[in-house]
Coordinates of C-alpha atoms and ligand atoms in Angstrom, one line a residue:
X11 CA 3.3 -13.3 -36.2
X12 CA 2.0 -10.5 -38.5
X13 CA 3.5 -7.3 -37.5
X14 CA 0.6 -4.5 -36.7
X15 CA 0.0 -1.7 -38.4
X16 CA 1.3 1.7 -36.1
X17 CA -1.5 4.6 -36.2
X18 CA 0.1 7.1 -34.8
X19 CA 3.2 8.4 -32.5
X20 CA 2.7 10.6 -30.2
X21 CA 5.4 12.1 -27.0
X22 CA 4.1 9.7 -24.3
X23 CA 2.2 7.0 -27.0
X24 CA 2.3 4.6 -29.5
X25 CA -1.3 3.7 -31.3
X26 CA -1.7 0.3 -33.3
X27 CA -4.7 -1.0 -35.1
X28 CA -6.5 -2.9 -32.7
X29 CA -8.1 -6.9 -33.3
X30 CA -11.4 -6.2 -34.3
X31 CA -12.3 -3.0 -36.2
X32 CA -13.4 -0.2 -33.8
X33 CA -10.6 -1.1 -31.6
X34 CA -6.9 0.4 -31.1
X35 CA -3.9 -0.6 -28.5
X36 CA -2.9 1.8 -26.8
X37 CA 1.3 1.5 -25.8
X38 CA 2.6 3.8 -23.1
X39 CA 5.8 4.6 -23.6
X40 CA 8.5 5.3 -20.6
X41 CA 8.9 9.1 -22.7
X42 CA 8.3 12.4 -20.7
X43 CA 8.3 15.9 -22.6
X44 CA 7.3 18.7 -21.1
X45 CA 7.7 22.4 -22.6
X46 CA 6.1 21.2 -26.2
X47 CA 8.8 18.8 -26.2
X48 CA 11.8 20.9 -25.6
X49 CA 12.4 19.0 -22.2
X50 CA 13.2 15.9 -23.0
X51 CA 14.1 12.1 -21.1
X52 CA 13.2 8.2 -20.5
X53 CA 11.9 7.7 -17.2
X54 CA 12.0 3.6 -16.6
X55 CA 8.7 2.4 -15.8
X56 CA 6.3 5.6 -16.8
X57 CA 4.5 3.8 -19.2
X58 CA 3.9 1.0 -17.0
X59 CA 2.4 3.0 -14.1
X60 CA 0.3 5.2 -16.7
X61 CA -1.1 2.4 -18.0
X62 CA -2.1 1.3 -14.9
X63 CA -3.2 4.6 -13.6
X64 CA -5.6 5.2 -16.6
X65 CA -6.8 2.0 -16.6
X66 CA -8.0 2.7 -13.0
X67 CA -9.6 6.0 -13.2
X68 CA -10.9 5.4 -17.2
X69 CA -12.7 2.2 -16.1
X70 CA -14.3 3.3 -12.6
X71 CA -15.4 6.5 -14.8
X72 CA -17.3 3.5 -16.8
X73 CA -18.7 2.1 -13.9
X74 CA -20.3 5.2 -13.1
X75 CA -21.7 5.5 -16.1
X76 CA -19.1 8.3 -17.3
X77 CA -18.1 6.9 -20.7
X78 CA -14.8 6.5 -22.1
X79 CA -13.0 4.7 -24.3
X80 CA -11.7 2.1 -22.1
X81 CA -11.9 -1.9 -22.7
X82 CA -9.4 -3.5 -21.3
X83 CA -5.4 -3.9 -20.4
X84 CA -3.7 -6.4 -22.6
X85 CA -0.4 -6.3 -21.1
X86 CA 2.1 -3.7 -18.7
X87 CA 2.0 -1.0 -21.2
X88 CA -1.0 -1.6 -23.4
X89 CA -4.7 -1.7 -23.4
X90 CA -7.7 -2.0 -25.8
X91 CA -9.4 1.4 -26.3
X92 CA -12.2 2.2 -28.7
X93 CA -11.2 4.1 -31.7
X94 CA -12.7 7.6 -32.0
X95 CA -12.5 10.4 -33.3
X96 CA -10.4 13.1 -30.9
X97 CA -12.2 16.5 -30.6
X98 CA -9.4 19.0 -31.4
X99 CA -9.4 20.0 -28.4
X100 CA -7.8 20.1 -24.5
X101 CA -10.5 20.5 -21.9
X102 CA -8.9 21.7 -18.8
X103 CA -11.1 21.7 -15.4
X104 CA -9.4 23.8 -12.2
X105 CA -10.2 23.3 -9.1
X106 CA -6.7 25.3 -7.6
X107 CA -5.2 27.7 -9.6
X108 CA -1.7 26.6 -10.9
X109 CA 0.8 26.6 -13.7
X110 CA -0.4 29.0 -16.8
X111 CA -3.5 30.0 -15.0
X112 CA -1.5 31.3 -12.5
X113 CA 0.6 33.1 -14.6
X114 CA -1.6 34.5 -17.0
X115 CA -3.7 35.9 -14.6
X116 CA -1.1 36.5 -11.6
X117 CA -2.8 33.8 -8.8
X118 CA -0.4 32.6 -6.7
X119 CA 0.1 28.7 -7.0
X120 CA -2.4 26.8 -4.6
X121 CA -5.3 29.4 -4.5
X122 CA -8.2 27.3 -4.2
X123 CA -10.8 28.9 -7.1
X124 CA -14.4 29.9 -6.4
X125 CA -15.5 27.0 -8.4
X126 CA -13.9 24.7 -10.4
X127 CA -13.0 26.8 -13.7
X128 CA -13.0 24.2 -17.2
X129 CA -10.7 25.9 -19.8
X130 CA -10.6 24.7 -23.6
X131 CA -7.3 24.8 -25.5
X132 CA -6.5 23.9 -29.9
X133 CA -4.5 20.9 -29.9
X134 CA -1.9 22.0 -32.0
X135 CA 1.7 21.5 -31.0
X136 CA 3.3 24.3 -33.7
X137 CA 0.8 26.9 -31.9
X138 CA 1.6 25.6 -28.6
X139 CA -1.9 24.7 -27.9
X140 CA -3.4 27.8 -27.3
X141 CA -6.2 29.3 -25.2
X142 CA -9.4 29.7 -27.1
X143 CA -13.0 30.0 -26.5
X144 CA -16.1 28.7 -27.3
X145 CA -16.8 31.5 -29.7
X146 CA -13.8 29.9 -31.7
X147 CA -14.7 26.6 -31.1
X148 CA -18.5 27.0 -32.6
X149 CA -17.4 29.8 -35.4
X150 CA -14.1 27.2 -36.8
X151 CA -16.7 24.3 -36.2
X152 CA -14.1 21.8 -33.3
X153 CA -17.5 21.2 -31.5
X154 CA -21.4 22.3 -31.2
X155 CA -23.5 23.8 -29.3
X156 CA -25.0 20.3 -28.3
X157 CA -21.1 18.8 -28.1
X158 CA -19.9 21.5 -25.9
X159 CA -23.1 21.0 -22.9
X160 CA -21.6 17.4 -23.6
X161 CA -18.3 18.1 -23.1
X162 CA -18.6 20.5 -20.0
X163 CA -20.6 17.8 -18.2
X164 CA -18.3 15.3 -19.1
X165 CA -15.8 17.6 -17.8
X166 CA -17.4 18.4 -14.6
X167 CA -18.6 14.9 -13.8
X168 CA -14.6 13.7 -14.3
X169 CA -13.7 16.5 -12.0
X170 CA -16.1 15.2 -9.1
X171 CA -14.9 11.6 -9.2
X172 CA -11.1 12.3 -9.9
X173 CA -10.9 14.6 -7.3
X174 CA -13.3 12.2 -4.6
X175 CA -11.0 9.8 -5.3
X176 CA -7.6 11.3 -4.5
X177 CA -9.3 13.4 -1.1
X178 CA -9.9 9.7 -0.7
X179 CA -6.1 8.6 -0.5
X180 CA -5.0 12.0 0.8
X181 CA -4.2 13.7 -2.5
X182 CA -5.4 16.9 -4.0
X183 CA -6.5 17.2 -7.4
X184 CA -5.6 20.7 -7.9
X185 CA -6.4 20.3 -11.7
X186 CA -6.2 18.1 -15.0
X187 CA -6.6 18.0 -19.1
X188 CA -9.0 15.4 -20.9
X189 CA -9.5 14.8 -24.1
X190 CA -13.1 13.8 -25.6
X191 CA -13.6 11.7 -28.7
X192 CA -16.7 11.0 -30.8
X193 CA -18.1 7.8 -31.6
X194 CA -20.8 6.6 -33.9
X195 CA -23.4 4.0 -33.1
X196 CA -25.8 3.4 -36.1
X197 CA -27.6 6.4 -36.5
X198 CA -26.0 8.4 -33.4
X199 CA -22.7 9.6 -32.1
X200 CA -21.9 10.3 -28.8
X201 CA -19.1 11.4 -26.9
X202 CA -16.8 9.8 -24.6
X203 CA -13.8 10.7 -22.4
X204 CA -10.6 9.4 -24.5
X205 CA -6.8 9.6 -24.4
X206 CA -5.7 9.3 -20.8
X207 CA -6.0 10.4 -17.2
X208 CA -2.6 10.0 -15.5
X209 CA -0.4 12.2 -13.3
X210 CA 1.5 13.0 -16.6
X211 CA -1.8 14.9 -17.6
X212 CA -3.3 15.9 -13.3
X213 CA -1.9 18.3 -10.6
X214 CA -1.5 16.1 -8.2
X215 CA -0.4 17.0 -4.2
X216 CA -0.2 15.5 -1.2
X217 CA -2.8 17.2 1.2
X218 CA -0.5 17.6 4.5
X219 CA 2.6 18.3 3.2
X220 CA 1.7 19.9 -0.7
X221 CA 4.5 17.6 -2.2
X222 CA 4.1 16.8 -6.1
X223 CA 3.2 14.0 -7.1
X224 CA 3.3 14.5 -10.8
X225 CA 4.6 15.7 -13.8
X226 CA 5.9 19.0 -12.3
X227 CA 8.1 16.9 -10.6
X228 CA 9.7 16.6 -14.2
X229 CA 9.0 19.9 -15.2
X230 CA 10.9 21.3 -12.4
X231 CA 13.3 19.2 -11.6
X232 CA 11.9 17.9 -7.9
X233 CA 13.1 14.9 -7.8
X234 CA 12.1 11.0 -9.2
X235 CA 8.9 11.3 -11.6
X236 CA 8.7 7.6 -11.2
X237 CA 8.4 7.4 -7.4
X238 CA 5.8 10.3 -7.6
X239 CA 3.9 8.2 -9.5
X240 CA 4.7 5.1 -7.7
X241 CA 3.0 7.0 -4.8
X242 CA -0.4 7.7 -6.5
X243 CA -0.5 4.0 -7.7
X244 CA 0.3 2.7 -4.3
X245 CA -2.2 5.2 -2.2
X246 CA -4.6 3.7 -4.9
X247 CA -3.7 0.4 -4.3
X248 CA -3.4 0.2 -8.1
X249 CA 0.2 -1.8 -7.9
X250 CA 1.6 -2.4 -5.7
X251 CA 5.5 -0.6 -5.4
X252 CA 7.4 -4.1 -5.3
X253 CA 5.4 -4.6 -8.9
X254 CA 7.3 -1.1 -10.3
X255 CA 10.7 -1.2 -8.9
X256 CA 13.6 -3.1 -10.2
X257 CA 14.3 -6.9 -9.5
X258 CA 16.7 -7.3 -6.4
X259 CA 19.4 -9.7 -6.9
X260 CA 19.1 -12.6 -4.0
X261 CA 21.7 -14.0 -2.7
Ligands
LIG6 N1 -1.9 19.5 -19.4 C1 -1.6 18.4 -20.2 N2 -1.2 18.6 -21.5 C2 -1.0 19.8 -22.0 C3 -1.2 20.9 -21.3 C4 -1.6 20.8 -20.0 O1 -1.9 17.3 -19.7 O2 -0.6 19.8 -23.2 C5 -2.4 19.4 -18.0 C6 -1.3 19.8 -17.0 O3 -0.6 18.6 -16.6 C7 -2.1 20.3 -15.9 C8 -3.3 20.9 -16.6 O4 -3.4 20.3 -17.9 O5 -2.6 19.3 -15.1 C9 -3.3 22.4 -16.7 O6 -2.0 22.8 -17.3 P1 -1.6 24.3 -17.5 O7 -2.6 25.0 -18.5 O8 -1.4 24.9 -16.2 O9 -0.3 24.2 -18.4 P2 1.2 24.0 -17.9 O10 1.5 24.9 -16.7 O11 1.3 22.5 -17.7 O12 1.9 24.4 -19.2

């Protein structure tokens, strides 16, 4: 078998040229970094939750008519994705205020916010992914005028279904990162929702008893990230938990 060609590398995945030009595979690795990377470890069986997880939410985003890059799983850990081209930058949408928002401007964890607050950020890991606005945005020329009413919609849109479905299965979506690519279609481009949605990139927690069920739980040390996320994809009905734990020895 010819051996594919590796795109890129990132913490959490591995892209290959996909079969037919205009596609990529998509491997999710069992890696978790947190911190830009200084917190660092293998958690068995990440990769093949996240791959399930993002299958789930990219595709019912499709059947909504939210477009991402989504085509299908190949196997545990991969799937076939359109290849685009990422927008350098992370949208964040808030609907409770948490983590650096909370910091930065002193809310405590768990505020619900007035509305739900969409925050951009430079993808750059040697900057540490700062905070910018659209005034950098449109003057270093990441993203139009025309992309960024795109993007916030996109945003938004993502926000109401993610967070339906988790008040759904008793889990709040207290806030979460995309990533938008552009593609081109003959004369046109368009934008799509790209990358992935999984707890590794959501604030996810339980309704009646707040517990985290994401990667906080890495972040600060609460326990198994792996059952956390076991949890979400069982609520969801997305795998069941005998299909993510190990193999029991019968005797
Ligand atoms: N997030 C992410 N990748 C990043 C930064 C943030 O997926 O590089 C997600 C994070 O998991 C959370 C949301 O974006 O769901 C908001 O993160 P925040 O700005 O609070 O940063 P953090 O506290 O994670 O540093």
């Amino acid at each position: 078998m010819a051996r594919r060609k590796k795109i890129y590398e990132g913490k959490a995945k591995i892209l290959y040229e996909g079969p037919e030009p205009g596609t990529i595979v998509q491997y999710f690795k069992d890696d978790a970094t947190a911190f830009n990377a200084e917190k660092k470890d293998v958690i068995e069986g990440k990769g093949v939750l996240n791959n399930r997880l993002s299958e789930f939410f990219m595709s019912g985003l499709n059947q909504i008519g939210v477009p991402t890059h989504f085509i299908r799983r190949l196997n545990m850990r991969e799937q076939l994705v359109r290849s685009c081209e990422i927008i350098p930058l992370e949208v964040i949408v808030r609907n409770y205020a948490a983590g650096s928002i909370s910091k930065r401007l002193g809310i405590a964890e768990g505020t619900q916010l007035p509305r739900p607050i969409v925050e951009y950020c430079y993808k750059d890991d040697s900057l540490g992914d700062p905070l910018v606005t659209e005034e950098h945005i449109a003057a270093f020329g990441w993203a139009s005028q025309q992309d960024m009413d795109d993007i916030l919609s996109l945003a938004l849109r993502v926000n109401d279904f993610l967070s339906g479905v988790m008040l759904a299965v008793g889990i709040r979506l207290i806030d979460f990162k995309i990533e938008i690519g552009r593609v081109y279609e003959g004369d046109y481009q368009r934008l799509i929702v790209a990358d992935e949605i999984s707890p590794d990139s959501c604030r996810l927690w339980d309704i009646e008893t707040g517990q985290k069920l994401d990667k906080d739980v890495f972040r600060r040390d609460l326990g198994n990230l792996a059952d956390a996320y076991s949890e979400v994809a069982r609520r969801l009905g997305v795998m069941p938990k005998s299909a993510v734990s190990k193999p029991t020895l019968i005797n």
